[in-house]
mmCIF file of C-alpha atoms in Angstrom:
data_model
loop_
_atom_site.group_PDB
_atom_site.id
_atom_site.type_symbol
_atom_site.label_atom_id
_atom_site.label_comp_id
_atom_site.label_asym_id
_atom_site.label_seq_id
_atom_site.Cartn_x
_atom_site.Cartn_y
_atom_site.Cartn_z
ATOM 1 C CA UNK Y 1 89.479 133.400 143.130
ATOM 2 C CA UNK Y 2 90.194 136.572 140.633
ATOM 3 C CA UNK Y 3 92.157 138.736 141.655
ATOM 4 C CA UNK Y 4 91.965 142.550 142.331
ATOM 5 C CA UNK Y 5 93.668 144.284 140.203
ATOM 6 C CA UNK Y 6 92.471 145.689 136.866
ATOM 7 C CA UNK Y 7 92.770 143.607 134.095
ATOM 8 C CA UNK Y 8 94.166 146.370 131.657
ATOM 9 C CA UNK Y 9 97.099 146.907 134.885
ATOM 10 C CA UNK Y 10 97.508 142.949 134.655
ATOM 11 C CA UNK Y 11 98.101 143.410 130.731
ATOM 12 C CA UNK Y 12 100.315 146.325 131.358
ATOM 13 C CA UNK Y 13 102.184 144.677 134.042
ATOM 14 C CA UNK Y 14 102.814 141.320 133.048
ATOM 15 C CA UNK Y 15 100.281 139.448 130.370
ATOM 16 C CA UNK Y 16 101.616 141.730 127.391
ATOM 17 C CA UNK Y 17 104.901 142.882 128.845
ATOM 18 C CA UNK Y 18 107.933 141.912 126.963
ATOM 19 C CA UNK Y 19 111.869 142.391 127.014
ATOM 20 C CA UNK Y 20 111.845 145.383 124.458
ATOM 21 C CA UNK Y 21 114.664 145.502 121.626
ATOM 22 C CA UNK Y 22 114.131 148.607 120.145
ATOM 23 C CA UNK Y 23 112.754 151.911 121.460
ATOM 24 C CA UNK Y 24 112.174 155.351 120.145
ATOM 25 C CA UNK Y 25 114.096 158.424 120.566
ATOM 26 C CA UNK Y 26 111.517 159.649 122.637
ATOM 27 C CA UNK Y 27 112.977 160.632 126.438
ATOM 28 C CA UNK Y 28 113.051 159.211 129.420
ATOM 29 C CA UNK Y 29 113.111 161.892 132.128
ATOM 30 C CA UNK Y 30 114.359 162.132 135.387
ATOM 31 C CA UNK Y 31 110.893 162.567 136.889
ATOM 32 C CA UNK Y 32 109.541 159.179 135.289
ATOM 33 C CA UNK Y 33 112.610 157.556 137.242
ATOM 34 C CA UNK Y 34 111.846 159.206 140.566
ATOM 35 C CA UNK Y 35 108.227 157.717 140.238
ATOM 36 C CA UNK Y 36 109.632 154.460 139.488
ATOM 37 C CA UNK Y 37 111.735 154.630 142.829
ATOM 38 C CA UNK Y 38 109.247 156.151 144.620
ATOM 39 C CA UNK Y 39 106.582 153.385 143.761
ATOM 40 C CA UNK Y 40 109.107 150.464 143.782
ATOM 41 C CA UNK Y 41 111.182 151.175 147.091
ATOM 42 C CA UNK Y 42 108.090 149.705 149.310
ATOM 43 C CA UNK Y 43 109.187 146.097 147.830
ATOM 44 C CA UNK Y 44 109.911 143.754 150.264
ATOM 45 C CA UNK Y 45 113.451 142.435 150.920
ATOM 46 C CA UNK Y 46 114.970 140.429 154.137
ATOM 47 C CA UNK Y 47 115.640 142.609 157.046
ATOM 48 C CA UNK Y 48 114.213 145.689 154.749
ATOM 49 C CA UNK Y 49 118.224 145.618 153.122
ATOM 50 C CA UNK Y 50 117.519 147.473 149.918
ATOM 51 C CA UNK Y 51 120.717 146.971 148.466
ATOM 52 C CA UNK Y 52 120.068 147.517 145.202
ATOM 53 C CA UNK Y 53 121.987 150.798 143.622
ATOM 54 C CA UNK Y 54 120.911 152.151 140.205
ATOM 55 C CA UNK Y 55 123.134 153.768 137.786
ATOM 56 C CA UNK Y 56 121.905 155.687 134.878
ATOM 57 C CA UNK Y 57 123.465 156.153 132.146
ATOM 58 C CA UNK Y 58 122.505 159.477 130.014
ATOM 59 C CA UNK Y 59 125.819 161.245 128.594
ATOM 60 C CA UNK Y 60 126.969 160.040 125.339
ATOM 61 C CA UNK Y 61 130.461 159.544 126.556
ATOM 62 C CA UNK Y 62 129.153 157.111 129.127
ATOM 63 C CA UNK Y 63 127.180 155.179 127.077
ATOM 64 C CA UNK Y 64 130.239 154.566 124.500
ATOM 65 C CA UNK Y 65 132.167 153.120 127.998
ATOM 66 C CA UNK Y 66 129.160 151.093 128.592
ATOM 67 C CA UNK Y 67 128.476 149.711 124.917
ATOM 68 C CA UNK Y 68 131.995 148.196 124.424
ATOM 69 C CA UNK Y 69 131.254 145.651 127.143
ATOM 70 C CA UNK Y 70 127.827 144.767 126.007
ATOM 71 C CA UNK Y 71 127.926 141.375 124.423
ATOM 72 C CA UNK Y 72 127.417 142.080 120.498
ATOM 73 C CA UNK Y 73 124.163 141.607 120.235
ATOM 74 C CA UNK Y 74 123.188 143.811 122.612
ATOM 75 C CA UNK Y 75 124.936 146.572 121.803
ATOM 76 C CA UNK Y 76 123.017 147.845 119.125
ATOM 77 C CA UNK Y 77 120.173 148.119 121.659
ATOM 78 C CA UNK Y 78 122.139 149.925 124.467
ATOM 79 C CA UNK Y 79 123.599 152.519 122.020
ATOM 80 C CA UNK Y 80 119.986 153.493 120.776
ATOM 81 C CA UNK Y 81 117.625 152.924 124.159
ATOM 82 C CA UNK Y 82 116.953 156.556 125.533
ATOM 83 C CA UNK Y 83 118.018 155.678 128.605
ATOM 84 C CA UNK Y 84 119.793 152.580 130.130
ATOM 85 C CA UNK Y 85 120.775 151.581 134.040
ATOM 86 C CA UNK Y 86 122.912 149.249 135.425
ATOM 87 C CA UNK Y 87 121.722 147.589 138.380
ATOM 88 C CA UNK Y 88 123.744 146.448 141.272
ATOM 89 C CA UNK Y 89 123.998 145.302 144.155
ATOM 90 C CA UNK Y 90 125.822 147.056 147.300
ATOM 91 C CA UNK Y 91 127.847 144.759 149.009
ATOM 92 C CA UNK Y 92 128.191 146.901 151.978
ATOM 93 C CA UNK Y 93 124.566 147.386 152.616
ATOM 94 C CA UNK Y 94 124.334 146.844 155.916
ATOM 95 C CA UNK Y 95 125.520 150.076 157.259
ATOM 96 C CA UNK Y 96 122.801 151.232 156.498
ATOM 97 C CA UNK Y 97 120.524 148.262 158.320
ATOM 98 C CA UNK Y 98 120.351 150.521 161.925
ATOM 99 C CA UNK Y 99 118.235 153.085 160.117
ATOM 100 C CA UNK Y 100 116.952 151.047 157.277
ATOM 101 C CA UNK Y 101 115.732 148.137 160.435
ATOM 102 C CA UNK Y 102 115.597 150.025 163.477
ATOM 103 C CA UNK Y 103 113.008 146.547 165.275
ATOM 104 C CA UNK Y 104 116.572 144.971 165.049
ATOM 105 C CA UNK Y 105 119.218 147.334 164.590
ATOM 106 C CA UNK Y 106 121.720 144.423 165.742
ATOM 107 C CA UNK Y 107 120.932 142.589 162.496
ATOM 108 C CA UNK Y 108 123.993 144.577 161.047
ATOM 109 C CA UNK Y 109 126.666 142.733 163.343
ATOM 110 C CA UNK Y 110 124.522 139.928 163.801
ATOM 111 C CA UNK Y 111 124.100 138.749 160.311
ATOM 112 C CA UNK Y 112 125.911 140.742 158.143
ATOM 113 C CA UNK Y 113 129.739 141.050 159.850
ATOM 114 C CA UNK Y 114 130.960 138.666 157.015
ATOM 115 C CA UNK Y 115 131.514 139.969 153.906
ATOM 116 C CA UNK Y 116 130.867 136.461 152.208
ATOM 117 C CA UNK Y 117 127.138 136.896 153.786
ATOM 118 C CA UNK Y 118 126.604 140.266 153.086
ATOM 119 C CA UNK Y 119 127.723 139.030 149.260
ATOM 120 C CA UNK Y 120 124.559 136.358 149.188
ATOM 121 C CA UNK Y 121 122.003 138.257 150.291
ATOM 122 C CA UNK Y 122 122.647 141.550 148.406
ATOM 123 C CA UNK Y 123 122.532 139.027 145.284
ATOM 124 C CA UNK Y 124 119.016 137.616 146.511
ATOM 125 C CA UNK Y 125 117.921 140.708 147.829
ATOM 126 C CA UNK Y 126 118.863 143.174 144.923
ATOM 127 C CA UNK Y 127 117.616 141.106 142.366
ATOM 128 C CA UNK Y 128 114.119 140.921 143.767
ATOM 129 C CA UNK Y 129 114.171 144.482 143.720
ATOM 130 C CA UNK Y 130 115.583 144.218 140.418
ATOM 131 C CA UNK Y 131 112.455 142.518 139.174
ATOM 132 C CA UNK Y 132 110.426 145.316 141.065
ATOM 133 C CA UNK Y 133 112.480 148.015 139.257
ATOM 134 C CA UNK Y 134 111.533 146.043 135.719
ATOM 135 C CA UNK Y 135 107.534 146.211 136.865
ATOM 136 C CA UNK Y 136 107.925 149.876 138.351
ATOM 137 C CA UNK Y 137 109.519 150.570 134.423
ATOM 138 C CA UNK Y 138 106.244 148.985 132.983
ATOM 139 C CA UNK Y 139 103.653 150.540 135.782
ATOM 140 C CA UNK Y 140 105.507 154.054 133.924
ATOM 141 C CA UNK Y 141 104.205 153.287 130.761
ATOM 142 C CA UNK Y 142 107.605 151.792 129.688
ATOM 143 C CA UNK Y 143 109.369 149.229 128.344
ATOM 144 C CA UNK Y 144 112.261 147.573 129.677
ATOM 145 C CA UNK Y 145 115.222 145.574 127.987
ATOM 146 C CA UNK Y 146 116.801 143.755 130.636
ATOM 147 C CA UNK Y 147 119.991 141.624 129.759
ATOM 148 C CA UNK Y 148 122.742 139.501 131.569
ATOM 149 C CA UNK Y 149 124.882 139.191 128.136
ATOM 150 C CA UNK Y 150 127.623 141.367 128.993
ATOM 151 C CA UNK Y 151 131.131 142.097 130.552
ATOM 152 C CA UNK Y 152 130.402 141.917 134.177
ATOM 153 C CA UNK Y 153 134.077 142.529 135.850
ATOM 154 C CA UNK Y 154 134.303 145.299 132.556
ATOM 155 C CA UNK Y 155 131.317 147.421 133.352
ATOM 156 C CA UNK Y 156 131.984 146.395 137.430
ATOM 157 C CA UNK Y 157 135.478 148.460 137.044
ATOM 158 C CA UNK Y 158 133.876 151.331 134.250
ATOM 159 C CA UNK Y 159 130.992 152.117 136.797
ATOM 160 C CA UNK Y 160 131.556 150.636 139.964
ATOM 161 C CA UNK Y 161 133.719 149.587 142.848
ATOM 162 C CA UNK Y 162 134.773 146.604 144.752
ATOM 163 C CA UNK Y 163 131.660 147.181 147.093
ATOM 164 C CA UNK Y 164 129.623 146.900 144.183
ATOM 165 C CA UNK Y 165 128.242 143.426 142.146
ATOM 166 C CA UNK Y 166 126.391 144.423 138.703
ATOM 167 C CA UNK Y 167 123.409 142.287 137.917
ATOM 168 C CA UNK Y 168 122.081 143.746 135.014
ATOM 169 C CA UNK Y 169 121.866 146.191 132.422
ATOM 170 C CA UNK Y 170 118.571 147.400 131.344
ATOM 171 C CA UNK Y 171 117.588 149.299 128.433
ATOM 172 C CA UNK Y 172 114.532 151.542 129.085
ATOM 173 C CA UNK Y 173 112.273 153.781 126.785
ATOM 174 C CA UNK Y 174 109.069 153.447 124.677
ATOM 175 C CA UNK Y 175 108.910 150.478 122.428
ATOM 176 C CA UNK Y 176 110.171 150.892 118.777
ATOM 177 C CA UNK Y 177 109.233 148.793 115.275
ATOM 178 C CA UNK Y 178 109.575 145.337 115.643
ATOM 179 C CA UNK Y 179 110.376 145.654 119.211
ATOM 180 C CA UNK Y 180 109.042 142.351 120.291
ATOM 181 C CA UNK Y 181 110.324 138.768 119.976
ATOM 182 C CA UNK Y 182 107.483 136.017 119.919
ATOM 183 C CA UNK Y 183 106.195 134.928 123.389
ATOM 184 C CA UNK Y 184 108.110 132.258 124.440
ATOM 185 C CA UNK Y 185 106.271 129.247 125.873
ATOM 186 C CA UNK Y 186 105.546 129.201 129.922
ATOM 187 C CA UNK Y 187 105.854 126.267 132.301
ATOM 188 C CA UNK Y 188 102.117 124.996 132.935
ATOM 189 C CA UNK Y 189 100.356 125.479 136.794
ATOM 190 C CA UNK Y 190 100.454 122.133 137.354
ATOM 191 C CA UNK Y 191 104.489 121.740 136.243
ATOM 192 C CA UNK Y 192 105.234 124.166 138.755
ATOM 193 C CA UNK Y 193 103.064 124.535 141.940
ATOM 194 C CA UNK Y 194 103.378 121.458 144.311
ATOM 195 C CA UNK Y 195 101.076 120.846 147.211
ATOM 196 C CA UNK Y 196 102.484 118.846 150.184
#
């Protein structure tokens, strides 16, 4: 079976998509982020949680605070990317469940009372939507630099609060020179589907 979607949206989306390194000065405005969010939001998560929280770093004087926790390698890419966010995920997001989940607005007190539980599944649940955010950068024409090398209690205490768990930092703009590493191998279809 093929599937539906155009092939050239395929490419964009996920055949020729690649962790960008470099980008060009060239901006990333606050109306190519709302369209992000505004296409990405209707990704599904458990109980409809959303607890992912997006923080975007544009002034100068916050990226400096942000750089200096990046792990070295990365922090060439951070200082230059036109615009970077850090991704994280709300600890506390079931307050918001009653609206958010109104089928089940118990599922707050039900499920969630526990911080320790609330801690799991805004780690599962915001990094799905992380992965939607990545595709929602790419469905924008963009590239995204998404990275895990850095200070997490650091940029957790620059940016955030206790309520808060960062996940990621992503670098986001239009691709650069040389802004591509060589495709790295993928696990075959039959080394990773099973049927029972």
């Amino acid at each position: 079976m093929s599937l539906v979607l155009d092939p050239a949206a395929q490419d964009l989306l996920f055949r020729e998509a690649r962790t960008a390194n470099t980008f060009t000065d060239e901006p990333v405005t606050d109306e190519q982020v709302q369209a992000i969010y505004d296409l990405v939001k209707y990704g599904p998560t458990a109980f409809n949680q959303t607890p992912l929280r997006i923080t975007l770093v544009r002034s100068p004087e916050a990226r400096e605070r942000l750089v200096k926790h990046m792990a070295e390698g990365n922090q060439p890419k951070t200082a230059t990317a036109p615009l970077v966010a850090i991704l994280s995920a709300d600890n506390e997001f079931h307050e918001e469940l009653p609206a958010l989940f109104p089928a089940f607005p118990q599922a707050k007190d039900v499920f969630f009372a526990e911080r320790p539980a609330r801690e799991g599944s805004a780690a599962l649940n915001a990094a799905l939507q992380a992965a939607y955010f990545i595709v929602g950068v790419r469905a924008a024409g963009l590239a995204a630099g998404p990275m895990t090398g850095f200070d997490f209690e650091g940029v957790r205490k620059e940016f955030l609060d206790d309520d808060h768990t960062p996940l990621m930092v992503v670098n986001i703009g239009k691709p650069g020179a040389d802004a591509w590493y060589p495709r790295s191998p993928r696990l075959a279809y039959a080394d990773v589907i099973t049927t029972v």
